[in-house]
Amino acid sequence: MTDPVHEGSARAELAAAQAADVGMGRRVEWATGDLIGGVVGGVGHRDLVRSAATAVVEGRAVAITGGDDEFVLVWDLSTGERMGDALPARGSVWAVVTGMVDGRPVAVVTDPYTLAQFWDLTGRQPLAGRVGGAWTAATAVVDGRCVVLTGGSAPRLHMWDPATGELLGALTGEASKGRVGSVVVVVTAVVDGHPKALTLHDDSAVHVWDLTERRHEGRVLSPAGGSRQRVSLTAAVVEGRLVAVTGGWDGRIEVWELATPTGMTGRTPLTAHTGPVWAIATAVVDGRPVVATGGDDRTVRVWDLVAHRQVGSDVLFPSEVTAVAMAPDGRLVVGFGGDIAVLAAPSA
């Protein structure tokens, strides 16, 4: 398959975006690849980027990306400089997430079948691992302790200690609260001091879990098929309420507020993309919850979840957007094809 990232017309397209501020000052700060227009350059991944995260390592903001080339790369978020050797994986990296253990930043790296690894980012040392892999992962703080949640083909969530690799428990769904299928995505949020997990499943249903009590609260969004199939999920807290944001096969972005322990209410869908929304991430920037979305139409958009509107204009990339992550300062990491770009915060 031809990778459009390396076609001349695509290079020019991104170069035009770099030449001027885009999206209310959300200009491209740096990008990998031999792109016309004089970006930082450098070599990205050798295959599709599937995941991205951010962290602070010894006072330095970093981006962490994983892809189908079976590598995890660490980048200086400000300069685009590669930091050290790649962290090895044993298969396509479907998830990279970060957390803090005893004041140290850690990364969780998972492939779908072989291995889930927990890394100390300060010393670049593996902390622990588990055989079997995972399709998706998230971190949370439960009872003052960082935990890792993983999901995959089994209809349950696993909770791990990232420092030791110890299995802390398996959260299993209750049949009376809706079928729980394979876990495609898991995300976490804290509501009134209580850590929660939201999961997207193979039938497009969304479920909510109480992490303190380690129990399944129930299905909050019913299954959906055809063009309404949900393919991505993130979570946020908007004015004190747990919110799920889903990206659809048809390009639809839907925002759902938790109305009861067993149901969500939807707001008017946000302006749709023109194809599947593969990448979606939330952050709190300047005290306001925002969500970034990207997908098959090669476009990245940023939304204010309080005002329920898009912030700034679209940013177009040379190939489909498959990963996004947002730093607390509003900078946005974008994975497109095998390459990485960082967009400045709107105020930069």
Short mmCIF file of C-alpha atoms in Angstrom, two decimals:
data_model
loop_
_atom_site.label_atom_id
_atom_site.label_comp_id
_atom_site.label_asym_id
_atom_site.label_seq_id
_atom_site.Cartn_x
_atom_site.Cartn_y
_atom_site.Cartn_z
CA MET A 1 0.00 0.00 0.00
CA THR A 2 1.34 3.43 -0.94
CA ASP A 3 1.85 5.76 2.00
CA PRO A 4 0.63 9.23 0.95
CA VAL A 5 2.82 10.82 3.62
CA HIS A 6 5.76 10.39 1.26
CA GLU A 7 4.10 11.67 -1.91
CA GLY A 8 5.26 15.07 -3.12
CA SER A 9 1.83 16.69 -3.31
CA ALA A 10 1.10 15.65 0.29
CA ARG A 11 4.36 17.17 1.49
CA ALA A 12 3.42 20.47 -0.10
CA GLU A 13 0.00 20.33 1.50
CA LEU A 14 1.37 20.11 5.03
CA ALA A 15 4.08 22.65 4.23
CA ALA A 16 1.39 25.18 3.38
CA ALA A 17 -0.15 24.65 6.79
CA GLN A 18 3.23 25.14 8.42
CA ALA A 19 3.83 28.43 6.66
CA ALA A 20 0.99 30.16 8.50
CA ASP A 21 -0.86 29.91 11.77
CA VAL A 22 -3.80 27.53 11.55
CA GLY A 23 -6.73 27.09 13.92
CA MET A 24 -6.46 30.35 15.95
CA GLY A 25 -2.67 30.12 16.20
CA ARG A 26 -2.53 26.31 16.28
CA ARG A 27 0.47 26.22 13.94
CA VAL A 28 2.65 23.19 13.32
CA GLU A 29 5.66 23.47 15.66
CA TRP A 30 7.50 20.45 14.25
CA ALA A 31 6.90 17.30 12.27
CA THR A 32 8.87 14.26 11.18
CA GLY A 33 9.53 13.30 7.59
CA ASP A 34 11.20 14.96 4.64
CA LEU A 35 8.51 17.59 4.23
CA ILE A 36 8.80 20.62 1.99
CA GLY A 37 8.68 23.82 4.01
CA GLY A 38 11.51 23.37 6.47
CA VAL A 39 10.02 21.61 9.49
CA VAL A 40 12.34 19.96 11.98
CA GLY A 41 12.42 16.81 9.88
CA GLY A 42 13.85 13.56 11.17
CA VAL A 43 12.61 10.03 10.82
CA GLY A 44 9.26 9.01 12.24
CA HIS A 45 7.92 5.49 12.52
CA ARG A 46 8.46 2.96 9.74
CA ASP A 47 4.79 2.05 9.72
CA LEU A 48 1.42 3.37 10.86
CA VAL A 49 1.32 5.32 14.14
CA ARG A 50 -1.42 3.84 16.31
CA SER A 51 -1.05 5.57 19.67
CA ALA A 52 0.29 8.70 21.36
CA ALA A 53 0.62 10.07 24.89
CA THR A 54 2.39 12.87 26.73
CA ALA A 55 4.33 13.04 30.00
CA VAL A 56 6.85 15.12 31.92
CA VAL A 57 10.23 13.43 32.43
CA GLU A 58 12.73 15.22 34.68
CA GLY A 59 11.00 18.52 34.02
CA ARG A 60 10.93 18.02 30.26
CA ALA A 61 7.63 17.65 28.40
CA VAL A 62 7.72 14.64 26.08
CA ALA A 63 5.54 12.91 23.52
CA ILE A 64 5.47 9.11 23.36
CA THR A 65 4.29 7.33 20.21
CA GLY A 66 3.81 3.68 19.22
CA GLY A 67 3.14 2.07 15.88
CA ASP A 68 2.96 -0.97 13.66
CA ASP A 69 6.76 -0.96 13.36
CA GLU A 70 6.86 -2.49 16.88
CA PHE A 71 8.65 0.49 18.42
CA VAL A 72 7.82 3.16 20.98
CA LEU A 73 9.57 6.49 20.39
CA VAL A 74 10.05 9.31 22.91
CA TRP A 75 10.27 12.91 21.64
CA ASP A 76 11.04 16.28 23.18
CA LEU A 77 7.65 17.95 22.87
CA SER A 78 9.18 21.39 22.20
CA THR A 79 11.96 20.57 19.73
CA GLY A 80 11.06 17.24 18.13
CA GLU A 81 14.38 15.75 19.22
CA ARG A 82 14.34 11.97 19.65
CA MET A 83 15.20 11.10 23.25
CA GLY A 84 17.26 7.94 23.52
CA ASP A 85 16.74 4.63 21.81
CA ALA A 86 13.33 3.27 20.93
CA LEU A 87 11.57 1.22 23.58
CA PRO A 88 11.13 -2.26 22.10
CA ALA A 89 7.78 -3.95 21.65
CA ARG A 90 6.88 -7.41 20.43
CA GLY A 91 4.10 -6.51 18.05
CA SER A 92 2.09 -3.59 16.74
CA VAL A 93 1.73 -1.07 19.56
CA TRP A 94 -2.00 -0.50 19.94
CA ALA A 95 -1.84 1.51 23.16
CA VAL A 96 0.62 3.81 24.91
CA VAL A 97 -0.57 5.53 28.10
CA THR A 98 1.24 7.25 30.96
CA GLY A 99 0.89 7.64 34.73
CA MET A 100 2.87 8.31 37.90
CA VAL A 101 4.26 5.70 40.31
CA ASP A 102 5.94 6.99 43.47
CA GLY A 103 6.52 10.33 41.79
CA ARG A 104 8.09 8.79 38.68
CA PRO A 105 6.54 8.94 35.21
CA VAL A 106 5.73 5.51 33.77
CA ALA A 107 4.54 4.34 30.36
CA VAL A 108 2.31 1.38 29.62
CA VAL A 109 2.95 -0.21 26.22
CA THR A 110 0.63 -2.92 24.86
CA ASP A 111 0.35 -4.98 21.73
CA PRO A 112 -2.83 -6.96 21.05
CA TYR A 113 -1.49 -10.47 21.56
CA THR A 114 1.98 -10.81 23.07
CA LEU A 115 2.98 -8.52 25.93
CA ALA A 116 1.98 -5.56 28.07
CA GLN A 117 5.03 -3.71 29.41
CA PHE A 118 5.37 -1.12 32.18
CA TRP A 119 8.35 1.25 31.81
CA ASP A 120 10.02 3.75 34.14
CA LEU A 121 10.51 6.73 31.81
CA THR A 122 13.12 8.43 33.98
CA GLY A 123 15.59 5.56 33.96
CA ARG A 124 14.32 3.90 30.78
CA GLN A 125 14.01 0.67 32.71
CA PRO A 126 11.26 -1.95 32.40
CA LEU A 127 9.32 -2.20 35.65
CA ALA A 128 7.25 -5.28 34.90
CA GLY A 129 5.25 -6.97 32.20
CA ARG A 130 2.54 -9.50 31.58
CA VAL A 131 2.23 -12.08 28.86
CA GLY A 132 -0.85 -11.99 26.67
CA GLY A 133 -1.00 -8.41 25.47
CA ALA A 134 -4.03 -6.12 25.40
CA TRP A 135 -6.05 -4.21 22.85
CA THR A 136 -6.36 -1.12 25.00
CA ALA A 137 -5.03 0.38 28.24
CA ALA A 138 -5.58 3.30 30.62
CA THR A 139 -4.22 4.48 33.95
CA ALA A 140 -6.06 5.72 37.03
CA VAL A 141 -5.40 6.56 40.66
CA VAL A 142 -7.42 4.27 42.93
CA ASP A 143 -7.13 4.63 46.72
CA GLY A 144 -4.02 6.74 46.23
CA ARG A 145 -2.31 4.13 44.05
CA CYS A 146 -1.61 4.23 40.32
CA VAL A 147 -3.21 1.28 38.54
CA VAL A 148 -3.29 0.12 34.94
CA LEU A 149 -6.48 -1.09 33.28
CA THR A 150 -6.28 -3.34 30.23
CA GLY A 151 -8.92 -4.82 27.99
CA GLY A 152 -9.12 -7.10 24.99
CA SER A 153 -10.98 -10.08 23.62
CA ALA A 154 -12.27 -11.15 27.05
CA PRO A 155 -15.47 -9.49 28.37
CA ARG A 156 -13.74 -7.94 31.40
CA LEU A 157 -11.25 -5.37 32.59
CA HIS A 158 -7.98 -6.32 34.27
CA MET A 159 -6.42 -4.08 36.91
CA TRP A 160 -2.63 -4.20 37.42
CA ASP A 161 0.07 -2.73 39.62
CA PRO A 162 2.49 -1.17 37.09
CA ALA A 163 5.44 -1.33 39.50
CA THR A 164 5.27 -5.08 40.05
CA GLY A 165 3.01 -6.47 37.33
CA GLU A 166 0.73 -7.92 40.02
CA LEU A 167 -2.86 -8.56 38.97
CA LEU A 168 -5.02 -6.58 41.37
CA GLY A 169 -8.32 -7.88 40.09
CA ALA A 170 -10.58 -8.64 37.15
CA LEU A 171 -13.72 -6.54 36.75
CA THR A 172 -16.48 -8.61 35.21
CA GLY A 173 -19.77 -7.37 33.83
CA GLU A 174 -23.13 -8.39 35.14
CA ALA A 175 -25.45 -10.00 32.59
CA SER A 176 -28.46 -8.20 34.05
CA LYS A 177 -26.82 -4.85 33.23
CA GLY A 178 -26.23 -5.58 29.56
CA ARG A 179 -23.97 -7.88 27.55
CA VAL A 180 -20.26 -7.11 27.92
CA GLY A 181 -18.26 -8.09 24.85
CA SER A 182 -14.65 -7.60 23.88
CA VAL A 183 -13.17 -4.34 25.20
CA VAL A 184 -12.08 -2.15 22.28
CA VAL A 185 -11.27 1.03 24.25
CA VAL A 186 -10.94 1.86 27.95
CA VAL A 187 -10.65 5.43 29.28
CA THR A 188 -10.82 6.89 32.79
CA ALA A 189 -12.02 10.04 34.56
CA VAL A 190 -12.50 11.26 38.13
CA VAL A 191 -16.00 12.43 39.14
CA ASP A 192 -16.42 13.99 42.60
CA GLY A 193 -13.27 12.25 43.73
CA HIS A 194 -14.39 8.85 42.44
CA PRO A 195 -12.35 7.21 39.64
CA LYS A 196 -14.50 5.79 36.86
CA ALA A 197 -13.78 3.84 33.69
CA LEU A 198 -15.72 3.94 30.45
CA THR A 199 -15.37 1.13 27.94
CA LEU A 200 -16.28 0.77 24.28
CA HIS A 201 -17.07 -2.77 23.18
CA ASP A 202 -17.14 -4.77 19.97
CA ASP A 203 -20.89 -4.17 19.55
CA SER A 204 -20.43 -0.36 19.95
CA ALA A 205 -22.02 -0.38 23.40
CA VAL A 206 -20.47 1.77 26.14
CA HIS A 207 -20.28 0.64 29.78
CA VAL A 208 -19.28 2.41 33.00
CA TRP A 209 -17.28 0.91 35.89
CA ASP A 210 -16.64 2.07 39.47
CA LEU A 211 -12.90 1.58 40.04
CA THR A 212 -12.91 2.11 43.82
CA GLU A 213 -15.51 -0.59 44.35
CA ARG A 214 -14.21 -2.58 41.38
CA ARG A 215 -17.64 -3.19 39.97
CA HIS A 216 -19.57 -2.91 36.74
CA GLU A 217 -22.18 -0.16 36.99
CA GLY A 218 -23.89 -1.01 33.73
CA ARG A 219 -24.34 -0.26 30.07
CA VAL A 220 -24.91 3.42 29.37
CA LEU A 221 -25.01 3.41 25.56
CA SER A 222 -26.75 0.66 23.61
CA PRO A 223 -25.14 -1.23 20.73
CA ALA A 224 -25.04 0.47 17.33
CA GLY A 225 -24.33 -0.99 13.91
CA GLY A 226 -23.84 -0.03 10.31
CA SER A 227 -22.72 3.53 9.69
CA ARG A 228 -23.61 4.45 13.30
CA GLN A 229 -20.98 2.09 14.69
CA ARG A 230 -18.76 3.76 17.30
CA VAL A 231 -15.04 3.33 16.66
CA SER A 232 -13.43 5.62 19.26
CA LEU A 233 -14.14 6.84 22.78
CA THR A 234 -12.82 9.29 25.33
CA ALA A 235 -14.09 10.64 28.65
CA ALA A 236 -14.19 14.06 30.31
CA VAL A 237 -15.77 15.82 33.25
CA VAL A 238 -17.85 18.80 32.14
CA GLU A 239 -19.28 21.04 34.87
CA GLY A 240 -19.05 18.16 37.33
CA ARG A 241 -20.71 15.56 35.11
CA LEU A 242 -19.11 12.51 33.51
CA VAL A 243 -19.21 12.83 29.73
CA ALA A 244 -18.43 10.28 27.04
CA VAL A 245 -17.34 11.51 23.62
CA THR A 246 -17.63 8.95 20.82
CA GLY A 247 -16.39 8.98 17.25
CA GLY A 248 -18.39 7.11 14.65
CA TRP A 249 -17.77 5.18 11.46
CA ASP A 250 -19.83 7.83 9.69
CA GLY A 251 -17.67 10.68 11.03
CA ARG A 252 -20.15 11.73 13.69
CA ILE A 253 -18.83 13.15 17.00
CA GLU A 254 -21.35 12.62 19.79
CA VAL A 255 -21.24 13.96 23.34
CA TRP A 256 -23.09 12.01 26.02
CA GLU A 257 -23.72 13.17 29.60
CA LEU A 258 -24.17 10.57 32.30
CA ALA A 259 -27.80 11.01 33.34
CA THR A 260 -28.26 8.01 35.66
CA PRO A 261 -26.12 5.04 36.68
CA THR A 262 -27.58 3.18 33.71
CA GLY A 263 -27.91 5.73 30.95
CA MET A 264 -26.48 8.66 29.02
CA THR A 265 -28.28 11.56 27.40
CA GLY A 266 -26.91 12.91 24.15
CA ARG A 267 -26.38 16.50 23.07
CA THR A 268 -26.56 17.68 19.47
CA PRO A 269 -23.75 15.94 17.55
CA LEU A 270 -20.73 18.09 16.78
CA THR A 271 -19.91 18.85 13.15
CA ALA A 272 -18.97 15.52 11.62
CA HIS A 273 -15.81 14.38 9.93
CA THR A 274 -16.32 12.84 6.49
CA GLY A 275 -15.11 9.38 7.44
CA PRO A 276 -14.35 7.18 10.45
CA VAL A 277 -13.01 9.01 13.52
CA TRP A 278 -10.01 6.89 14.48
CA ALA A 279 -8.40 9.25 17.00
CA ILE A 280 -9.94 11.12 19.93
CA ALA A 281 -8.52 12.55 23.17
CA THR A 282 -9.51 14.97 25.94
CA ALA A 283 -7.59 17.33 28.19
CA VAL A 284 -8.22 20.27 30.49
CA VAL A 285 -6.62 23.40 29.01
CA ASP A 286 -6.80 26.70 30.89
CA GLY A 287 -9.43 25.16 33.14
CA ARG A 288 -11.73 24.11 30.29
CA PRO A 289 -12.30 20.55 29.03
CA VAL A 290 -11.51 20.16 25.33
CA VAL A 291 -11.48 17.24 22.92
CA ALA A 292 -9.35 16.70 19.82
CA THR A 293 -10.59 14.46 17.00
CA GLY A 294 -8.99 13.11 13.83
CA GLY A 295 -9.67 10.44 11.30
CA ASP A 296 -9.97 9.09 7.81
CA ASP A 297 -10.56 12.52 6.25
CA ARG A 298 -7.00 13.56 7.31
CA THR A 299 -8.41 16.37 9.43
CA VAL A 300 -7.85 17.34 13.08
CA ARG A 301 -10.40 19.41 14.96
CA VAL A 302 -10.48 20.72 18.53
CA TRP A 303 -13.71 21.27 20.46
CA ASP A 304 -14.65 23.16 23.62
CA LEU A 305 -16.90 20.79 25.57
CA VAL A 306 -18.47 23.50 27.74
CA ALA A 307 -19.43 25.74 24.83
CA HIS A 308 -20.11 22.64 22.67
CA ARG A 309 -18.40 24.16 19.63
CA GLN A 310 -15.28 23.87 17.54
CA VAL A 311 -12.28 26.00 18.57
CA GLY A 312 -10.39 27.37 15.58
CA SER A 313 -10.34 25.90 12.11
CA ASP A 314 -9.59 22.45 10.72
CA VAL A 315 -5.98 21.32 10.34
CA LEU A 316 -5.40 19.11 7.28
CA PHE A 317 -2.71 16.42 7.13
CA PRO A 318 -1.22 14.42 4.25
CA SER A 319 -2.75 11.10 5.33
CA GLU A 320 -5.35 9.72 7.70
CA VAL A 321 -4.98 10.72 11.35
CA THR A 322 -4.70 7.65 13.55
CA ALA A 323 -3.52 9.05 16.91
CA VAL A 324 -3.93 12.25 18.91
CA ALA A 325 -2.85 13.26 22.40
CA MET A 326 -3.08 16.63 24.12
CA ALA A 327 -0.63 18.02 26.67
CA PRO A 328 -1.94 20.05 29.63
CA ASP A 329 -0.58 23.24 28.02
CA GLY A 330 -2.76 22.65 24.96
CA ARG A 331 -0.12 21.39 22.54
CA LEU A 332 -1.44 18.61 20.35
CA VAL A 333 0.45 15.49 19.23
CA VAL A 334 -0.82 14.04 15.95
CA GLY A 335 0.07 10.71 14.34
CA PHE A 336 -0.54 10.58 10.59
CA GLY A 337 0.75 7.73 8.46
CA GLY A 338 4.16 6.92 9.93
CA ASP A 339 4.89 10.49 10.98
CA ILE A 340 4.38 12.75 13.98
CA ALA A 341 3.50 16.44 14.20
CA VAL A 342 3.06 18.72 17.20
CA LEU A 343 0.63 21.63 16.94
CA ALA A 344 1.13 24.67 19.14
CA ALA A 345 -1.44 25.66 21.74
CA PRO A 346 -3.95 28.24 20.42
CA SER A 347 -2.38 31.03 22.48
CA ALA A 348 1.18 30.27 21.33
#
